[in-house]
Coordinates of C-alpha atoms in Angstrom, one line a residue:
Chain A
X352 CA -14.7 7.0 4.8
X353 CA -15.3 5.5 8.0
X354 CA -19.4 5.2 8.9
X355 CA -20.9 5.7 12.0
X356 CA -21.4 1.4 12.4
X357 CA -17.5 1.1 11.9
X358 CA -16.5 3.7 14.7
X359 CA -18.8 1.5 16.7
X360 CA -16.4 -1.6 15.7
X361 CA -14.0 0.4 16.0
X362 CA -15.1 1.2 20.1
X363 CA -15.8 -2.7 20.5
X364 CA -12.4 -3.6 19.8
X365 CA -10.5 -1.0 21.6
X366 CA -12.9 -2.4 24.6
X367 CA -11.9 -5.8 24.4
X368 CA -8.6 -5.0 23.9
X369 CA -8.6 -3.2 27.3
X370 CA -10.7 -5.9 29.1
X371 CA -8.2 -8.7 27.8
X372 CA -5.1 -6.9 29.4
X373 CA -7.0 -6.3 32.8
X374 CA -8.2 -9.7 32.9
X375 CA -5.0 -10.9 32.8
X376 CA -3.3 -8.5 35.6
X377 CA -1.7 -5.7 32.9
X378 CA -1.8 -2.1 34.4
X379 CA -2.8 0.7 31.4
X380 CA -0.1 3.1 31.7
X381 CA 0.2 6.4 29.9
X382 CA 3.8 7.8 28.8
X383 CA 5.1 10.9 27.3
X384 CA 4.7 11.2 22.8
X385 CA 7.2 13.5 22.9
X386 CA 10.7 12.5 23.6
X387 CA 13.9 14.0 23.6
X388 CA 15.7 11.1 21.9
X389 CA 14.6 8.0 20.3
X390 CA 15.6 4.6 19.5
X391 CA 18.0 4.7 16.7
X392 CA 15.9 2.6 13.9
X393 CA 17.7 3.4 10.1
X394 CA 14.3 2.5 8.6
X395 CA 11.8 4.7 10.8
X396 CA 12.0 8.7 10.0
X397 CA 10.5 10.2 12.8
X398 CA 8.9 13.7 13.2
X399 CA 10.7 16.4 15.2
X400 CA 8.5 18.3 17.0
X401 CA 9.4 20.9 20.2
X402 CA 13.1 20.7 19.9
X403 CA 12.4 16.9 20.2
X404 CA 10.4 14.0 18.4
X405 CA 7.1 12.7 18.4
X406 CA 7.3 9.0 19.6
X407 CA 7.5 6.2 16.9
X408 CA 6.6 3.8 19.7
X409 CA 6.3 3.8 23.3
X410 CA 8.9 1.1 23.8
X411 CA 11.6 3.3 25.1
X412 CA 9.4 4.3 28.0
X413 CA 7.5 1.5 28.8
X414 CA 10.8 -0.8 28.9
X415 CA 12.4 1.7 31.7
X416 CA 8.7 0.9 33.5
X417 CA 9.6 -2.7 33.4
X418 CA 13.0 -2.0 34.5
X419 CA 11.7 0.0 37.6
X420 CA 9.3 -2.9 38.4
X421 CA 6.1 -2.7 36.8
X422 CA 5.6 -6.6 35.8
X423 CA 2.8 -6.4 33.5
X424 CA 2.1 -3.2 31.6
X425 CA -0.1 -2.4 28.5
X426 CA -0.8 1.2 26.7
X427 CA -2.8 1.9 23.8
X428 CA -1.2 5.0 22.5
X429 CA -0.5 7.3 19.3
X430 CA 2.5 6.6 17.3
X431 CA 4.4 8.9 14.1
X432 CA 6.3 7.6 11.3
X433 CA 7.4 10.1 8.8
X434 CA 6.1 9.4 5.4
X435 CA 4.5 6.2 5.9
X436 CA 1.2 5.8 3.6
X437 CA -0.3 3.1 2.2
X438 CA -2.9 1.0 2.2
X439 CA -1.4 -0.4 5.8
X440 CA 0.1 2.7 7.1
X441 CA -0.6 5.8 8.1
X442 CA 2.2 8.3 9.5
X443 CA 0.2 9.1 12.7
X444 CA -1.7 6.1 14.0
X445 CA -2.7 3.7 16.9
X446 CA -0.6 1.6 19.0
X447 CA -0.9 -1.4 21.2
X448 CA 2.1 -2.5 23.3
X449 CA 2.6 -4.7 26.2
X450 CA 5.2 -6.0 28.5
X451 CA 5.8 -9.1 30.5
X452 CA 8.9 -9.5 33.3
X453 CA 9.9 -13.5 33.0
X454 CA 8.7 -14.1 29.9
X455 CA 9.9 -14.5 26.5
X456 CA 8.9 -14.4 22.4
X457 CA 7.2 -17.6 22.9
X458 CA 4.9 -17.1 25.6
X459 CA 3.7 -13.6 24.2
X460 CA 2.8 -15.7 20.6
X461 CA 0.8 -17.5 22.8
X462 CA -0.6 -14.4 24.4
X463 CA -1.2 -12.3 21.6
X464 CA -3.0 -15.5 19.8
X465 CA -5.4 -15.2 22.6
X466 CA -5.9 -12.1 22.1
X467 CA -6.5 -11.8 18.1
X468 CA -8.9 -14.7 18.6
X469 CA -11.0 -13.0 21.8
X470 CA -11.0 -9.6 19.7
X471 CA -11.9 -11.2 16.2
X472 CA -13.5 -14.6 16.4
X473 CA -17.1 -12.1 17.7
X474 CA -16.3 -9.4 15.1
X475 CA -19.2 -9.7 12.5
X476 CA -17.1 -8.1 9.7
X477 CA -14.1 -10.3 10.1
X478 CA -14.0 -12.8 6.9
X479 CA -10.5 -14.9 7.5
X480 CA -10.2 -17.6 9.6
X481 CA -8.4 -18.5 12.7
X482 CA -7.0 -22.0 12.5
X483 CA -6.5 -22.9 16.3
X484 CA -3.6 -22.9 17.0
X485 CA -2.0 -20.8 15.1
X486 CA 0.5 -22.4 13.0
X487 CA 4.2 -21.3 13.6
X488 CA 7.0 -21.1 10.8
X489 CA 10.3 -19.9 11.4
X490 CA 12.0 -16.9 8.5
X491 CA 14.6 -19.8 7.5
X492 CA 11.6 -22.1 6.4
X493 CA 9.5 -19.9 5.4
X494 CA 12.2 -18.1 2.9
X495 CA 13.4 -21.4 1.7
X496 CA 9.7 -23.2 0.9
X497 CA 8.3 -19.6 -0.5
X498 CA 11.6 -17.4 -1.8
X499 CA 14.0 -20.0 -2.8
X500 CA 17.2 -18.5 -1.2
X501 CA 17.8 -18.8 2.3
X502 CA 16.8 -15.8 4.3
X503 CA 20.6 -15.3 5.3
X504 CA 21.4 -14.7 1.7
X505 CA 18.2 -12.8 1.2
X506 CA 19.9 -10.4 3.9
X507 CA 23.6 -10.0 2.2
X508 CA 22.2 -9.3 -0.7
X509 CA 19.8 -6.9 0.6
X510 CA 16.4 -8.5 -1.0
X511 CA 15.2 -9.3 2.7
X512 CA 12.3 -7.3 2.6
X513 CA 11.4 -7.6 -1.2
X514 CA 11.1 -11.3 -1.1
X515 CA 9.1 -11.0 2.2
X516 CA 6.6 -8.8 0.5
X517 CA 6.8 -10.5 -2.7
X518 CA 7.2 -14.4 -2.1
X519 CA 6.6 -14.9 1.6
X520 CA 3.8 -12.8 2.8
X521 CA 1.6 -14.1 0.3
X522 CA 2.1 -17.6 1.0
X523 CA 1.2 -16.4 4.5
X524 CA -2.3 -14.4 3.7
X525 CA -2.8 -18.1 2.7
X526 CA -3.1 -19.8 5.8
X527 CA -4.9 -17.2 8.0
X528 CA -3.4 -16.4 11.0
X529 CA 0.4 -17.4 10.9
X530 CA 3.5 -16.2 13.3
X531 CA 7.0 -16.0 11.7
X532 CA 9.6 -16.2 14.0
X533 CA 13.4 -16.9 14.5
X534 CA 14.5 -13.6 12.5
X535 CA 17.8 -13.0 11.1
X536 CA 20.0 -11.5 14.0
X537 CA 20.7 -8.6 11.6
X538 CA 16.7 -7.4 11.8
X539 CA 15.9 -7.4 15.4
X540 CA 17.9 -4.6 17.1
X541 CA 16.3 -4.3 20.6
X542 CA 15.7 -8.4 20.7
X543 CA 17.6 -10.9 22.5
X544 CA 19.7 -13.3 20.2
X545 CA 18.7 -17.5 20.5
X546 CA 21.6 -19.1 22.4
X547 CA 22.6 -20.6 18.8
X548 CA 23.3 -16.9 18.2
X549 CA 22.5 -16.8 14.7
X550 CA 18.7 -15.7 14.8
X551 CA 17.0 -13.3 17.0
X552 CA 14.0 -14.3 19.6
X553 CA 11.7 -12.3 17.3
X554 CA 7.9 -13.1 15.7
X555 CA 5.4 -11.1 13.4
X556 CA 1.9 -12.8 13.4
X557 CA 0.1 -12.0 10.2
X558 CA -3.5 -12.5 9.7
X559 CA -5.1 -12.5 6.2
X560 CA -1.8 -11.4 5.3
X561 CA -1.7 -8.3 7.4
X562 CA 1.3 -7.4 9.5
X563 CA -0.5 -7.5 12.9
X564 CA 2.0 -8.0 15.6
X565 CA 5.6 -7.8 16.4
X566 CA 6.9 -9.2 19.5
X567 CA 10.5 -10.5 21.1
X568 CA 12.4 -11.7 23.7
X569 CA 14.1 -8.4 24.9
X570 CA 17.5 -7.9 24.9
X571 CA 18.0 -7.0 28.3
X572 CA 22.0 -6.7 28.2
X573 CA 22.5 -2.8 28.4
X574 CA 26.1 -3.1 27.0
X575 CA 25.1 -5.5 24.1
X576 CA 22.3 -3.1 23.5
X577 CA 24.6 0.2 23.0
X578 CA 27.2 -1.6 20.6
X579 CA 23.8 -2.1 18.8
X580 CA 22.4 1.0 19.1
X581 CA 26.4 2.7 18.2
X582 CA 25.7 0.7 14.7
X583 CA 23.0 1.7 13.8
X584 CA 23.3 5.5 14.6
X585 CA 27.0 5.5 12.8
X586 CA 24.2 4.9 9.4
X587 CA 21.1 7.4 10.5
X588 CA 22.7 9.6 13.3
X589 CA 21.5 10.5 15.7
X590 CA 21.7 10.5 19.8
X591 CA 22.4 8.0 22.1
X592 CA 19.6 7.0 24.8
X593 CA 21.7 7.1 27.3
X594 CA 19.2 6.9 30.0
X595 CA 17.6 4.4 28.4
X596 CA 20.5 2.0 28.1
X597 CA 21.2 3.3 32.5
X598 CA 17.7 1.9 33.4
X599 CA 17.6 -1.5 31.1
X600 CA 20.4 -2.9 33.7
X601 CA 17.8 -3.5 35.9
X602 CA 15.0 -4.7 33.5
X603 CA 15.9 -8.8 33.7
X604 CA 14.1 -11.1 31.6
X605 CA 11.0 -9.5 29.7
X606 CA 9.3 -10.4 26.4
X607 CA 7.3 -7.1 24.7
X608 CA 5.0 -7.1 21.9
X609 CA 3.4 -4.2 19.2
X610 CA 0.4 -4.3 17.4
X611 CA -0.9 -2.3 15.0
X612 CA -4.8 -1.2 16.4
X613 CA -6.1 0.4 13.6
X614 CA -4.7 -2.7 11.3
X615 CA -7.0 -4.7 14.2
X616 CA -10.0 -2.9 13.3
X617 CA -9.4 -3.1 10.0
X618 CA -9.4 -6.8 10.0
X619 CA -12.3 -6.9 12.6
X620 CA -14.3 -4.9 9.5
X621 CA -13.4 -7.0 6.8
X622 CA -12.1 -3.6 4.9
X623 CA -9.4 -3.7 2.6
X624 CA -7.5 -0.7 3.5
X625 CA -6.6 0.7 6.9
X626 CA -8.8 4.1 5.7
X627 CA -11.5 2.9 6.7
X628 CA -10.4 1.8 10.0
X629 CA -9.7 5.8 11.1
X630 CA -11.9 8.2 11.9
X631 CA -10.4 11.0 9.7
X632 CA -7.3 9.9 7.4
X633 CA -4.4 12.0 6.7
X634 CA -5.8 13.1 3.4
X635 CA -9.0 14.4 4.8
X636 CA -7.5 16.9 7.1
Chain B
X1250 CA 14.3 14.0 -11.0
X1251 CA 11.4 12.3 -9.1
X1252 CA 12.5 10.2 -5.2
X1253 CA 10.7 7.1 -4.4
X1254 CA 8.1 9.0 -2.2
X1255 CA 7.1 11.0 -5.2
X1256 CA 6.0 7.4 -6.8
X1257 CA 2.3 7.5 -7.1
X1258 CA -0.7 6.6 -9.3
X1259 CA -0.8 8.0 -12.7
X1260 CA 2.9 9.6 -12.5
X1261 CA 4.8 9.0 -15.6
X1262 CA 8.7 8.3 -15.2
X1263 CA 11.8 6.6 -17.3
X1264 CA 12.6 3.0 -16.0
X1265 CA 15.8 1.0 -18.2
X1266 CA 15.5 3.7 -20.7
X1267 CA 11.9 3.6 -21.7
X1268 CA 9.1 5.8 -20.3
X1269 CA 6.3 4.2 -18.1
X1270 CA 3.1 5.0 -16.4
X1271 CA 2.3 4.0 -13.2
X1272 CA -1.0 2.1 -13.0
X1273 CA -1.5 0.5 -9.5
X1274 CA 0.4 1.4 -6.4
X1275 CA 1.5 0.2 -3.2
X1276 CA 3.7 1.1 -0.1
X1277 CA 4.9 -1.8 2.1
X1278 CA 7.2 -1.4 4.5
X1279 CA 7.5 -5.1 6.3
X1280 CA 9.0 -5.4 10.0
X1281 CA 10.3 -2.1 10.4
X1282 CA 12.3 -3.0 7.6
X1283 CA 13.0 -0.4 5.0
X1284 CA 10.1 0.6 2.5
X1285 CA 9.2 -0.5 -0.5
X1286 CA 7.4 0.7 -3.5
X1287 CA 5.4 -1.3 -5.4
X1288 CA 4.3 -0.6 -8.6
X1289 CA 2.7 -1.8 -11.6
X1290 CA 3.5 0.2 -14.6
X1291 CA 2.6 0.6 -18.4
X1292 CA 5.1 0.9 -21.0
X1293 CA 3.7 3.6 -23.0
X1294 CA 5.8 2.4 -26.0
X1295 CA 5.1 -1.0 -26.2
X1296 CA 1.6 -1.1 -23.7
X1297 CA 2.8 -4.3 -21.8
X1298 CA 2.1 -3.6 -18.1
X1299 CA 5.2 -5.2 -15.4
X1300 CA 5.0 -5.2 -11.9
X1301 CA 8.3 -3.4 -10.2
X1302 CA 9.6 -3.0 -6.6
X1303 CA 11.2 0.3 -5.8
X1304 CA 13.2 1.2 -2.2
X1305 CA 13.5 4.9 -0.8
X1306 CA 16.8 5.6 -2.6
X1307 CA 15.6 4.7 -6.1
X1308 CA 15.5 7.9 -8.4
X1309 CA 13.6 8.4 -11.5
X1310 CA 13.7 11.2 -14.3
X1311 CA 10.8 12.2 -15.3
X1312 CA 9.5 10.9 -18.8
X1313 CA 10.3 13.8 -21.5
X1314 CA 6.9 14.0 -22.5
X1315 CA 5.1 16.5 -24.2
X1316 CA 1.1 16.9 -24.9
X1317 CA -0.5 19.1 -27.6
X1318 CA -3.8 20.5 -28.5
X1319 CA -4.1 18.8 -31.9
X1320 CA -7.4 18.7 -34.4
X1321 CA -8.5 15.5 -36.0
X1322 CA -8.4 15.9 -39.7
X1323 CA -9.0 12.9 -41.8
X1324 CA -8.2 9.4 -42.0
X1325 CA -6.7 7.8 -45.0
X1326 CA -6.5 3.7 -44.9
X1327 CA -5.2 3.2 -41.4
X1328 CA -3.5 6.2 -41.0
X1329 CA -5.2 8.9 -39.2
X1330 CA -4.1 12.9 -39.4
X1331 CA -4.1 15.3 -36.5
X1332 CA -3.4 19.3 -36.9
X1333 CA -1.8 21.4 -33.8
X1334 CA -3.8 23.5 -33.3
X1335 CA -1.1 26.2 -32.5
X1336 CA 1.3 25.7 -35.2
X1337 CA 0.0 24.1 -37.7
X1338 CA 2.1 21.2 -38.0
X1339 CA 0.5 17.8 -39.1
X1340 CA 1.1 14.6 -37.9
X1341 CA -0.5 11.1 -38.7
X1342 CA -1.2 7.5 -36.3
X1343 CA -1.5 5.0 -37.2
X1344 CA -4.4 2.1 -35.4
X1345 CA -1.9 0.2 -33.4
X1346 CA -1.2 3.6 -31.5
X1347 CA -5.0 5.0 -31.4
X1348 CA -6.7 1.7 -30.2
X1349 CA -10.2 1.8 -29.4
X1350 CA -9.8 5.8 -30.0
X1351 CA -11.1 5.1 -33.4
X1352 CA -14.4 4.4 -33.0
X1353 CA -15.3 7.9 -31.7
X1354 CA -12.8 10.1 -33.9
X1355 CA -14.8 12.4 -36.1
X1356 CA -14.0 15.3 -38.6
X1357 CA -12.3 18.0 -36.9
X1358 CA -12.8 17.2 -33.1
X1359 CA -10.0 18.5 -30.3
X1360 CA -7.9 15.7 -29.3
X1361 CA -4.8 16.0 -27.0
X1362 CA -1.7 14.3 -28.7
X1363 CA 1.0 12.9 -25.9
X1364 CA 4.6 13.1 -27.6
X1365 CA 7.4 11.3 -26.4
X1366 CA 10.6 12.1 -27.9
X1367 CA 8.9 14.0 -30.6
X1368 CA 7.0 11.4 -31.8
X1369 CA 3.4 10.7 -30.8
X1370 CA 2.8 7.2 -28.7
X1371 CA -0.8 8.4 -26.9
X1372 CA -4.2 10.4 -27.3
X1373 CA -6.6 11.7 -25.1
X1374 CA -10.4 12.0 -26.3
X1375 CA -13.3 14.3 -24.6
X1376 CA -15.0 11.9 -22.4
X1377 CA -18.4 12.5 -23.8
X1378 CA -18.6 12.7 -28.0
X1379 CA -21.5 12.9 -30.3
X1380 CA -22.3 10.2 -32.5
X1381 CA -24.9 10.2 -36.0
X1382 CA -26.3 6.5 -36.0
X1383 CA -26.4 5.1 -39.6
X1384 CA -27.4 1.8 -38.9
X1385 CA -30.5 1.0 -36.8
X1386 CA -33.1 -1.8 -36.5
X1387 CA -36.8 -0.2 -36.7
X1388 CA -38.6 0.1 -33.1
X1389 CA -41.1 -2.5 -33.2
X1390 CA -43.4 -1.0 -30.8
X1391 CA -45.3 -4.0 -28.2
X1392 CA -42.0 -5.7 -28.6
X1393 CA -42.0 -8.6 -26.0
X1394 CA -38.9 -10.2 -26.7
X1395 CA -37.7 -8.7 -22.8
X1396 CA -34.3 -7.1 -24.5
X1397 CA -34.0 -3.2 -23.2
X1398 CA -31.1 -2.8 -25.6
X1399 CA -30.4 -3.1 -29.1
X1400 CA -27.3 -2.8 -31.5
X1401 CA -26.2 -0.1 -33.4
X1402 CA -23.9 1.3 -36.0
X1403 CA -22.4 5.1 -35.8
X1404 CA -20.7 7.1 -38.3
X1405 CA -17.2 5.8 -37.4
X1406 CA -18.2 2.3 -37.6
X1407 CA -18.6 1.3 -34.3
X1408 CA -21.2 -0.7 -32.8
X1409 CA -22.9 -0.3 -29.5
X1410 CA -25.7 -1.2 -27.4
X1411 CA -29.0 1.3 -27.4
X1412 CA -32.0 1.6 -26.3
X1413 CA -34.8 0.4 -28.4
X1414 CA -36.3 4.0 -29.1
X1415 CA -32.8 5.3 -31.0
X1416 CA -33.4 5.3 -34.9
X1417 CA -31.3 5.9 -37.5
X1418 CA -30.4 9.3 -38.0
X1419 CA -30.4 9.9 -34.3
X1420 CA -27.1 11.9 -32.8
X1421 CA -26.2 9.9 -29.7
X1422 CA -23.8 10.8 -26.5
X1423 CA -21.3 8.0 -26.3
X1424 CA -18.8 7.6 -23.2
X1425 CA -15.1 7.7 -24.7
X1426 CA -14.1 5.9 -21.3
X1427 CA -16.0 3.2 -21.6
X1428 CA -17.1 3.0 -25.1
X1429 CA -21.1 3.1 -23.8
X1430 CA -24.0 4.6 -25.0
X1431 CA -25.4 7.7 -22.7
X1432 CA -28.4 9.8 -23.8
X1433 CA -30.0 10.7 -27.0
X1434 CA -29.1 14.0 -28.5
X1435 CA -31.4 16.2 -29.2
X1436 CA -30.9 19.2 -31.8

């Protein structure tokens, strides 16, 4: 249960948050939760709501922002995944994305190391540490040193995601604040593939071992980006965005990230479970 | 037939043929990646605990386990004798299955009896039971030794800590939980 003291943390870091963007020429923009068509993602179950869904992030429309111009945008926003509890996840919680035109995966780690450091580094409650910088490991290293199998194999055989959570992520809570980047082309469906081809311009920063950020490159080739999209909705149906995919034509080069605000808080309390980061949980209601 | 969302603390499900409880519980889902379920688990048959990871289109069935209202009898050597309490029927445990359980059976209490393919692997006691001490070290009133607690035998042969003021003779509320002493008994 969240005390009055933790909805003040909770305040401070939404307000530096906010201050950090405008300091650094972002525009807040607000954009519409409910959408008649979503990204096709086989892993997120959204909620239908009013004949359509309930956003499961605001990428869809904060990309076509990009595309009409808007260089730097940032939005703090509400976000539903269907049946997503733990003691990281909530089905309905807080977002934090933000776009760039120009730049790409490597400049927003730098970016969003900036701004994990100017949120957490004067949060009383925050107990990890913040080696500076923040080292950077690429999924093929990191899934050879910590899982054994390489993280291509990992993928054909499907244990991606279980050897993450069982091998890798805990060799990460180990060294603070860590980015992994360089994903499998497979697990990035909206990022824009290295010119080797093989892995995707794609980074998650943990910190104390909690999935904080995810950011990439974006793919910004609309025809690329349908035979994706076609893929992916021939396993979880679904529509097309068509409108989407019309406006992305004129996006150009653009690197976006996500990160998980009530995870932030979390971590800027030194709790152990996102609960206490809310103001009223799920269960509560 | 239970899904992975129905995965949960304290639910009881067959895993490779043998039936488990869940004792710890975690949903991860990393990188937008699919979800995973991660669970620690008892064996209730052999009480060894493993650690398991679960994805959405696991599917369990549901352990075929049974629990019955059943009266403590008697015990004879290491075998103890329960009575259901609707039909009758008598059963016996033996230590290995009862576990700490024995220190607070006494003559006739109501005990619930979990059977697993007809056979009985688990037992529930009432939290709180009443105890007769039959073994106590006198109060030595002006004591200054600084101890607040002293040891004690009950009527089933267990041993606890006290306060200083509980004599033999005394009936004494013991938590089944935790195996601790809790108030003094008057009747």
């Amino acid at each position: 249960m969240i005390t009055p003291g933790d909805l003040i943390v909770r305040n401070r870091v939404l307000d530096a948050v906010r201050a950090f963007f405008r300091g650094r020429g972002y525009l807040a923009v607000e954009t519409p939760v409910l959408l008649p068509v979503l990204i096709p993602e086989r892993w997120i179950e959204p909620v239908a709501c009013g004949g359509g869904f309930l956003q499961t992030s605001p990428e869809i429309c904060m990309k076509r922002l990009l595309a009409r111009g808007h260089a730097r945008i940032f939005q703090i926003c509400r976000c539903f995944r269907n049946g997503e509890r733990g003691r990281l996840h909530l089905p309905e919680f807080s977002m934090l994305e933000w776009y760039r035109s120009g730049a790409d995966y490597r400049g927003l780690m730098s970016e969003s190391e900036d701004l994990v450091r100017s949120v957490l580094s004067s949060a009383a409650g925050f107990s990890g540490s913040l080696p500076d910088p923040f080292p950077r490991i690429t999924v093929e290293r990191a899934f050879s040193l910590y899982a054994g199998v390489s993280a291509d194999e990992a993928v054909a055989a499907g244990e991606f995601e279980r050897l993450l959570v069982e091998r890798v992520e805990p060799a990460l809570a180990e060294m603070g604040a860590v980015f992994l980047h360089d994903y499998p082309a497979e697990l990035a469906s909206l990022a824009r593939l290295a010119p080797d081809g093989r892995v995707a311009e794609r980074f998650e920063l943990y910190v104390s071992g909690v999935e904080l950020v995810n950011g990439f490159s974006e793919l910004a080739d609309p025809d690329e980006q349908r035979q994706r999209f076609a893929a992916e909705l021939e396993i979880c149906g679904g529509m097309m965005p068509d409108r989407f995919l019309d406006d992305l034509a004129g996006m150009g080069e653009a690197a976006g990230a996500a990160l998980g605000i009530d995870r932030l808080v979390m971590l800027a309390l030194g709790a152990d479970r996102i609960d206490r980061a809310v103001a009223v949980t799920p269960e509560e209601l | 037939m239970y899904t992975a969302s129905d995965l949960r603390k304290g639910l009881k499900l067959m895993v490779d043929g043998d039936p488990y409880i869940i004792t710890d519980f975690e949903f991860s889902k990393p990188g937008k990646g699919q979800a995973l379920y991660r669970c620690r688990m008892r064996n209730l048959l052999t009480g060894n605990s493993t650690d398991r990871t679960f994805r959405s289109n696991d599917r369990f069935e549901p352990a075929p386990l049974d629990e019955r209202d059943m009266q403590y009898l008697y015990s004879q050597g290491d075998e103890f004798h329960f009575m259901d309490n609707s039909t009758y029927e008598q059963i016996s445990m033996g230590r290995d299955i009862l576990g700490d359980a024995v220190n607070f059976l006494i003559d006739n209490m109501e005990v619930k009896v979990l059977f697993y393919d007809g056979r009985p692997i688990d037992i529930t006691l009432p939290i709180f039971v009443n105890l007769t001490v039959t073994k106590a070290d006198p109060w030595v009133k002006g004591d200054t030794s600084g101890t607040d607690t002293k040891p004690v035998t009950v009527e089933t042969g267990y041993v606890l800590q006290v306060p200083p003021f509980i004599e033999e003779g005394d009936k004494i509320q013991v938590d089944t939980r935790s195996g601790e002493y809790i108030t003094r008994v008057k009747e």
